[in-house]
Short mmCIF file of C-alpha atoms and ligand atoms in Angstrom, two decimals:
data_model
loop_
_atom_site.label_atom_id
_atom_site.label_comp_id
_atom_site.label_asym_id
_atom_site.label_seq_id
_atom_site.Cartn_x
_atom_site.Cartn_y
_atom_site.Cartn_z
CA UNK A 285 61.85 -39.04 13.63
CA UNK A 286 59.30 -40.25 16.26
CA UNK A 287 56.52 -38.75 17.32
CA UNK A 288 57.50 -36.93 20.73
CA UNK A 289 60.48 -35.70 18.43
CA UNK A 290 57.82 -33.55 15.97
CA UNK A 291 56.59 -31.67 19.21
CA UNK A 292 60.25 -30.78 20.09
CA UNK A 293 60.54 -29.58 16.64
CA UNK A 294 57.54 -27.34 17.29
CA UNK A 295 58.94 -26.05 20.61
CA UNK A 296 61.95 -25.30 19.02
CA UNK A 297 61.10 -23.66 16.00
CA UNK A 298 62.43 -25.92 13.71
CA UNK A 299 60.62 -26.53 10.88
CA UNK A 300 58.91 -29.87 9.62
CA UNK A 301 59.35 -31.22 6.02
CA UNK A 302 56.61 -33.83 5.00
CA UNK A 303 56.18 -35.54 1.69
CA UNK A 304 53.61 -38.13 0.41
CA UNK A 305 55.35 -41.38 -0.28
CA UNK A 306 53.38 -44.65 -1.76
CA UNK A 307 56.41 -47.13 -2.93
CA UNK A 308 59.77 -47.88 -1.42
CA UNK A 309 61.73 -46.49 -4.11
CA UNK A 310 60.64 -42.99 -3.37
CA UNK A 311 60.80 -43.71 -0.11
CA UNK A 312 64.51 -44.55 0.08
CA UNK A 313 65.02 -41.50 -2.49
CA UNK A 314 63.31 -39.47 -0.07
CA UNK A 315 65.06 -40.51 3.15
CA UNK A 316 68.36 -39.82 1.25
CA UNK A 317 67.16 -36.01 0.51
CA UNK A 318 66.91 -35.82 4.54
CA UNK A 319 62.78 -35.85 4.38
CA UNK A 320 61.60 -37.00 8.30
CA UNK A 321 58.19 -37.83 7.53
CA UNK A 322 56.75 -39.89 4.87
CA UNK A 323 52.88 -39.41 4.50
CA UNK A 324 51.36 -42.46 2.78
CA UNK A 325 48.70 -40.09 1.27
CA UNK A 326 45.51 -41.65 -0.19
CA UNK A 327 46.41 -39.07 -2.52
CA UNK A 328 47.32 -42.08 -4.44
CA UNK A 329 43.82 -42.19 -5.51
CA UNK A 330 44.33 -39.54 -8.09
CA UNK A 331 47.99 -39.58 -8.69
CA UNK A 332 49.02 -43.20 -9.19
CA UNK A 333 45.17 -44.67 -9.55
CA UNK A 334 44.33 -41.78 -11.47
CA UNK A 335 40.82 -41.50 -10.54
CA UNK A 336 39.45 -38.07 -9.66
CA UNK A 337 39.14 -38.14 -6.13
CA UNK A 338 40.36 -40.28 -2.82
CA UNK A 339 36.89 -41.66 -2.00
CA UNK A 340 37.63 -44.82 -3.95
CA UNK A 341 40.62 -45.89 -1.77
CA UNK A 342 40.69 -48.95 0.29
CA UNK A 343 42.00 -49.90 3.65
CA UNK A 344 43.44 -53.23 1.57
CA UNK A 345 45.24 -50.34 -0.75
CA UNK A 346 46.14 -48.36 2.01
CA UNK A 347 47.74 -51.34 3.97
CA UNK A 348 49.55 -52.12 0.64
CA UNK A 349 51.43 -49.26 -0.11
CA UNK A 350 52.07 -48.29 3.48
CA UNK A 351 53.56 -52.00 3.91
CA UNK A 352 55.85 -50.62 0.83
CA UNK A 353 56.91 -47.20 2.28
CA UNK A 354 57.72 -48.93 5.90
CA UNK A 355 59.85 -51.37 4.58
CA UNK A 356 62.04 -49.00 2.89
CA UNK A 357 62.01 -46.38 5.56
CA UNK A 358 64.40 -46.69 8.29
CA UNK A 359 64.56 -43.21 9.87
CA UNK A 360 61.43 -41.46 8.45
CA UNK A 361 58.23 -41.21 10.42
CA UNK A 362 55.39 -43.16 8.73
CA UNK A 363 52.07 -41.77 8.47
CA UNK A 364 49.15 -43.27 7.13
CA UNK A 365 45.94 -42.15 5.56
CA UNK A 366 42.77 -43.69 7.16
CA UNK A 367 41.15 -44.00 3.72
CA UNK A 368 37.11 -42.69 3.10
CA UNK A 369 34.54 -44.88 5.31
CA UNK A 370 37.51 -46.51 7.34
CA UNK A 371 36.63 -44.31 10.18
CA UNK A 372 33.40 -42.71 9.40
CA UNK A 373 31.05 -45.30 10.57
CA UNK A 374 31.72 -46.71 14.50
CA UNK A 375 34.34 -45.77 16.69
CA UNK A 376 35.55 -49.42 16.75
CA UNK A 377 36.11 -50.04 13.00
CA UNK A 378 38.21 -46.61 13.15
CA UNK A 379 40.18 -47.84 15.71
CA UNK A 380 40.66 -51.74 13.85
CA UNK A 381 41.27 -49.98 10.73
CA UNK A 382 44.17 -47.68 12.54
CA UNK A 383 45.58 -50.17 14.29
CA UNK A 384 45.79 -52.08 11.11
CA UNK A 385 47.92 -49.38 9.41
CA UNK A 386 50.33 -49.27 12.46
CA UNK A 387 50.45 -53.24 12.08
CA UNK A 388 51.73 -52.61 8.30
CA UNK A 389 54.62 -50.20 9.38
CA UNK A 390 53.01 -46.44 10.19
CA UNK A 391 53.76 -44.77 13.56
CA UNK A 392 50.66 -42.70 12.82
CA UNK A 393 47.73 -42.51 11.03
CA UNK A 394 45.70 -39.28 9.49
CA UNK A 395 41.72 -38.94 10.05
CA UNK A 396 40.55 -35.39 8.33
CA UNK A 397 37.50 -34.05 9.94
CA UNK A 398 37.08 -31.68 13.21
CA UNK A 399 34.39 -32.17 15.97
CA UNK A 400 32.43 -34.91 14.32
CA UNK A 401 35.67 -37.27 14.61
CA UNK A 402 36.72 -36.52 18.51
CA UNK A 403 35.40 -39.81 19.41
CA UNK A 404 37.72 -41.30 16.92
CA UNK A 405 40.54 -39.39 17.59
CA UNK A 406 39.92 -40.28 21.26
CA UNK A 407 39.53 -43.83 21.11
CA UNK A 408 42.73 -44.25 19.07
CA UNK A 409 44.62 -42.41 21.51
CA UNK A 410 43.67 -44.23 23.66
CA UNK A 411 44.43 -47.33 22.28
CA UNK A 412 48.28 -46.34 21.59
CA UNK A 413 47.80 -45.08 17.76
CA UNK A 414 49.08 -41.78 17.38
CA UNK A 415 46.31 -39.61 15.33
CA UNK A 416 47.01 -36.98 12.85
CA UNK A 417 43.77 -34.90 12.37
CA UNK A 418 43.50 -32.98 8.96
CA UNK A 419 41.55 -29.55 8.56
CA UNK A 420 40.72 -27.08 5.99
CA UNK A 421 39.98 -28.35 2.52
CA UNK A 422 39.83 -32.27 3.47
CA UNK A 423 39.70 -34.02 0.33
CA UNK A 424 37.30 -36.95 1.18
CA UNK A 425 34.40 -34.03 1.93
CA UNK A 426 35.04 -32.92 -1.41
CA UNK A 427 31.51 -33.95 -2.70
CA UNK A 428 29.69 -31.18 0.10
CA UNK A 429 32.04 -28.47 -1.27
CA UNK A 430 31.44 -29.12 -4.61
CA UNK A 431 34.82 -29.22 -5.90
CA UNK A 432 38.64 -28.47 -4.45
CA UNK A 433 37.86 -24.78 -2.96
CA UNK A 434 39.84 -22.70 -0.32
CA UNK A 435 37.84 -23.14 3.09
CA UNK A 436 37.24 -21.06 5.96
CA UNK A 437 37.47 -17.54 4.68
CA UNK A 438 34.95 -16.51 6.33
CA UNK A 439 35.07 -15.25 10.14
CA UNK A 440 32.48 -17.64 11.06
CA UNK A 441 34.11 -20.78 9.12
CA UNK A 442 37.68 -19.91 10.73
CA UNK A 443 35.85 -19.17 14.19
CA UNK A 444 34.66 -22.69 13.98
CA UNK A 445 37.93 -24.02 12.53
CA UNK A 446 40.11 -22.72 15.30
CA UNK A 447 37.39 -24.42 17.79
CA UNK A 448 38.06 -27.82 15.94
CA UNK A 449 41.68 -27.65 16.28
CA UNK A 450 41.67 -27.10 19.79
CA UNK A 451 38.96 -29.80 20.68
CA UNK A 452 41.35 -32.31 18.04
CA UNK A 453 44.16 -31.48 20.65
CA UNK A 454 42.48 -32.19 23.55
CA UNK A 455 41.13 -35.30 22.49
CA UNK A 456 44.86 -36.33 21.72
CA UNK A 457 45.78 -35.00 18.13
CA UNK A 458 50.05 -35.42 17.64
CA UNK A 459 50.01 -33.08 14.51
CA UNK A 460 47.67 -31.03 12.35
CA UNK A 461 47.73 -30.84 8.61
CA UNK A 462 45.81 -27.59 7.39
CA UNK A 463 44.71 -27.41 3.99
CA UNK A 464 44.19 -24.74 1.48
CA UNK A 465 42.66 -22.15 4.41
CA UNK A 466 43.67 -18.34 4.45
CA UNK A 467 47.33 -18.16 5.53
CA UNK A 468 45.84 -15.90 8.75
CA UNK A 469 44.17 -18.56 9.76
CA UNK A 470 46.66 -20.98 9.66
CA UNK A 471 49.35 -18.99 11.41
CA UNK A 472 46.23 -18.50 14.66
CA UNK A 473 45.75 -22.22 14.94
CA UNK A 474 49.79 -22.60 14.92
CA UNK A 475 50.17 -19.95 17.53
CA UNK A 476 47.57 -21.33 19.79
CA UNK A 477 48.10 -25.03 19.95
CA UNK A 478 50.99 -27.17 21.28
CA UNK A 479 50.81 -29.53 18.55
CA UNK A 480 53.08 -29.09 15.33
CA UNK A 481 51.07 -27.91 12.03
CA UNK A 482 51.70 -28.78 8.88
CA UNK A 483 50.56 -26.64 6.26
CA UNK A 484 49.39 -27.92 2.27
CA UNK A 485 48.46 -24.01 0.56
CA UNK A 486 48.27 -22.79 4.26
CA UNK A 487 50.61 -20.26 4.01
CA UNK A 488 54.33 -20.06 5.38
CA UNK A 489 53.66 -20.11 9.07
CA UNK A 490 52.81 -23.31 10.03
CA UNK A 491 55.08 -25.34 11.77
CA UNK A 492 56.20 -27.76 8.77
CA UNK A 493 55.09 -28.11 5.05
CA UNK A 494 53.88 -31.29 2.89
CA UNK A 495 53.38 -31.19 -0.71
CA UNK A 496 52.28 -34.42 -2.81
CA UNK A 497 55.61 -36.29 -4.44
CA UNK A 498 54.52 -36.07 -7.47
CA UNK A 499 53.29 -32.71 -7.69
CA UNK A 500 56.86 -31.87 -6.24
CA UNK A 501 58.65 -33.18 -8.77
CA UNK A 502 56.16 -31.71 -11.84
CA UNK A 503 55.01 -35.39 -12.93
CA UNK A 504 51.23 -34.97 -12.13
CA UNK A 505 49.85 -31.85 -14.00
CA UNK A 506 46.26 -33.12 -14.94
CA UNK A 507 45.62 -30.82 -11.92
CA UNK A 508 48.04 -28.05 -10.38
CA UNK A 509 46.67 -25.93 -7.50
CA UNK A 510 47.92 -23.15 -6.88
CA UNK A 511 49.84 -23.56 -3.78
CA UNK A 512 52.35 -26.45 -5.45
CA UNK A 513 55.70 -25.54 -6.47
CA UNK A 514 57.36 -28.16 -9.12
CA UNK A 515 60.91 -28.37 -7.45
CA UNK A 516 61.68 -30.43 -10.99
CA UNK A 517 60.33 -31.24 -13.52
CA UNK A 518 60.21 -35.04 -13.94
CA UNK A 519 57.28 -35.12 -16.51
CA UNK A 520 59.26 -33.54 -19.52
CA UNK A 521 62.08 -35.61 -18.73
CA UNK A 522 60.89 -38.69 -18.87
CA UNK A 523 58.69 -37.63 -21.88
CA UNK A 524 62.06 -37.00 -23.84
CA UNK A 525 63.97 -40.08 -22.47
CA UNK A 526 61.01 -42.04 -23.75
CA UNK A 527 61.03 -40.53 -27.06
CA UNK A 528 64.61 -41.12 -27.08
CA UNK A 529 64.13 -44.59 -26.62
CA UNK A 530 61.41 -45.03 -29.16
CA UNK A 531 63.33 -43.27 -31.50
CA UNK A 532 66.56 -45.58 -31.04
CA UNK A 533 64.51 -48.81 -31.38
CA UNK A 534 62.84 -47.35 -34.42
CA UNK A 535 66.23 -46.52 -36.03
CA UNK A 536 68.42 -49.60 -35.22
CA UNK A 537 70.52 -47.03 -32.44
CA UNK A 538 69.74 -49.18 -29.59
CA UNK A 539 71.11 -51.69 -28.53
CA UNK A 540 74.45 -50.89 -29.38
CA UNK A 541 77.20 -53.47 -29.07
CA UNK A 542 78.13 -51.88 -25.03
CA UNK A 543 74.67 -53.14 -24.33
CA UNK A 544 74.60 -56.45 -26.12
CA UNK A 545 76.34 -59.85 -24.34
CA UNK A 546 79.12 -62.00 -26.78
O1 KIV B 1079 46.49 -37.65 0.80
C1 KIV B 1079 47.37 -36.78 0.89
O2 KIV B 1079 48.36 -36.80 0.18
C2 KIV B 1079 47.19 -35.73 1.89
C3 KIV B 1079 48.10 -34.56 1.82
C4 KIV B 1079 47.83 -33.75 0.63
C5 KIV B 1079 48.06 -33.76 3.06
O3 KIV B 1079 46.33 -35.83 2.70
#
């Protein structure tokens, strides 16, 4: 998957299937399920850090696993999360810090904000780094909303949502994830711009869908919104393979004499 290949997608009305990836074992699991886009989320803040929020993720940690998820991925598109104050402070750090993340493997990175990040989005653009912008519920605000709310339902919010879409475009945007806004809203940005969308609880009509891995596969439930669907569920399994194994140790069952060497 390249990058000119997601707008085709778009154009034809195929749809786009994104999951967050942070190690190269998932990565290769999730090239062999046929998933073309591997977002290095900085998610990873709260599912494999487990801390309560991305704002404590570093551009060293972000480098790290997206070094991980490159080398394993030979056919997926890499994108990588510019992690909180990577981006926010001068233009020129945002665009060292992107190019960085392209250095380690990614074909793309992922800013969230609207207007106030044009000059980023710009810049990087400019300088050959395809940009992802991010809209909606952007995780690294989460402090100004006050927790992990539904945005724009309001006619003036999605008014001014819609205008930072289209300025994100123009200023050289290659994709748009839209998160946790009214589904209405979601399917009038799709409509109107070029670029592909890719919806996180934004309803069915974007252009493509990403959920978090680990939310996917039910192992993360210290927090379930409500737009995540466990495709499996990976925490009760392991719980009672563990057990198993505890329980075998404790009663002499394991190892047997298969899984001992003479
Ligand atoms: O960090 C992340 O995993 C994300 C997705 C939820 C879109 O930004």
């Amino acid at each position: 998957m390249t990058i000119p290949e997601l707008l085709t997608r778009k154009r034809e009305g195929r749809k786009i299937t994104v999951v967050t990836a942070y190690d190269a074992l998932f990565a290769r699991i999730l090239e062999e399920a046929g998933i073309e886009v591997l977002l290095v989320g900085d998610s990873l803040g709260m599912v494999v850090q487990g801390k309560p929020d991305t704002l404590s993720v570093t551009m060293g940690q972000m480098l790290y696993h997206t070094r991980l998820v490159a080398r394993a991925a030979r056919q997926a598109l890499v994108i990588a999360d510019m992690p909180f104050l990577s981006y926010q402070v001068r233009v020129e750090e945002a665009v060292r810090n992107a190019g960085r993340l392209l250095q380690a493997g990614a074909a793309a990175v992922k800013l969230e904000g609207g207007r106030t990040v044009l000059d980023r989005v710009r810049a990087c653009t400019g300088a050959g780094i395809p940009v992802v912008a991010h809209l909606g519920m952007t995780p690294q605000s989460v402090r100004s909303y006050g927790g992990y709310r539904v945005q724009a339902k309001g006619p003036a919010e999605a008014e001014a949502l819609l205008v930072d879409a289209q300025a994100l475009e123009s200023a050289g945007a290659c994709a748009l994830v839209l998160e946790a806004i009214p589904t209405a809203l979601a399917r009038r940005v799709t409509e109107t711009l070029t670029l592909p969308t890719i919806g996180i609880g934004a309803g069915p009509f974007c252009d493509g869908q990403v959920l978090v891995l680990y939310d996917l596969l039910g192992l993360f439930d210290d927090f379930v919104p409500k737009f995540v669907k466990p495709y499996a569920h990976l925490k009760a399994d392991a719980l009672q393979a563990l057990r198993r194994f505890r329980e075998e140790v404790e009663q002499g069952k394991f190892p047997t004499d298969g899984e001992s060497y003479h």
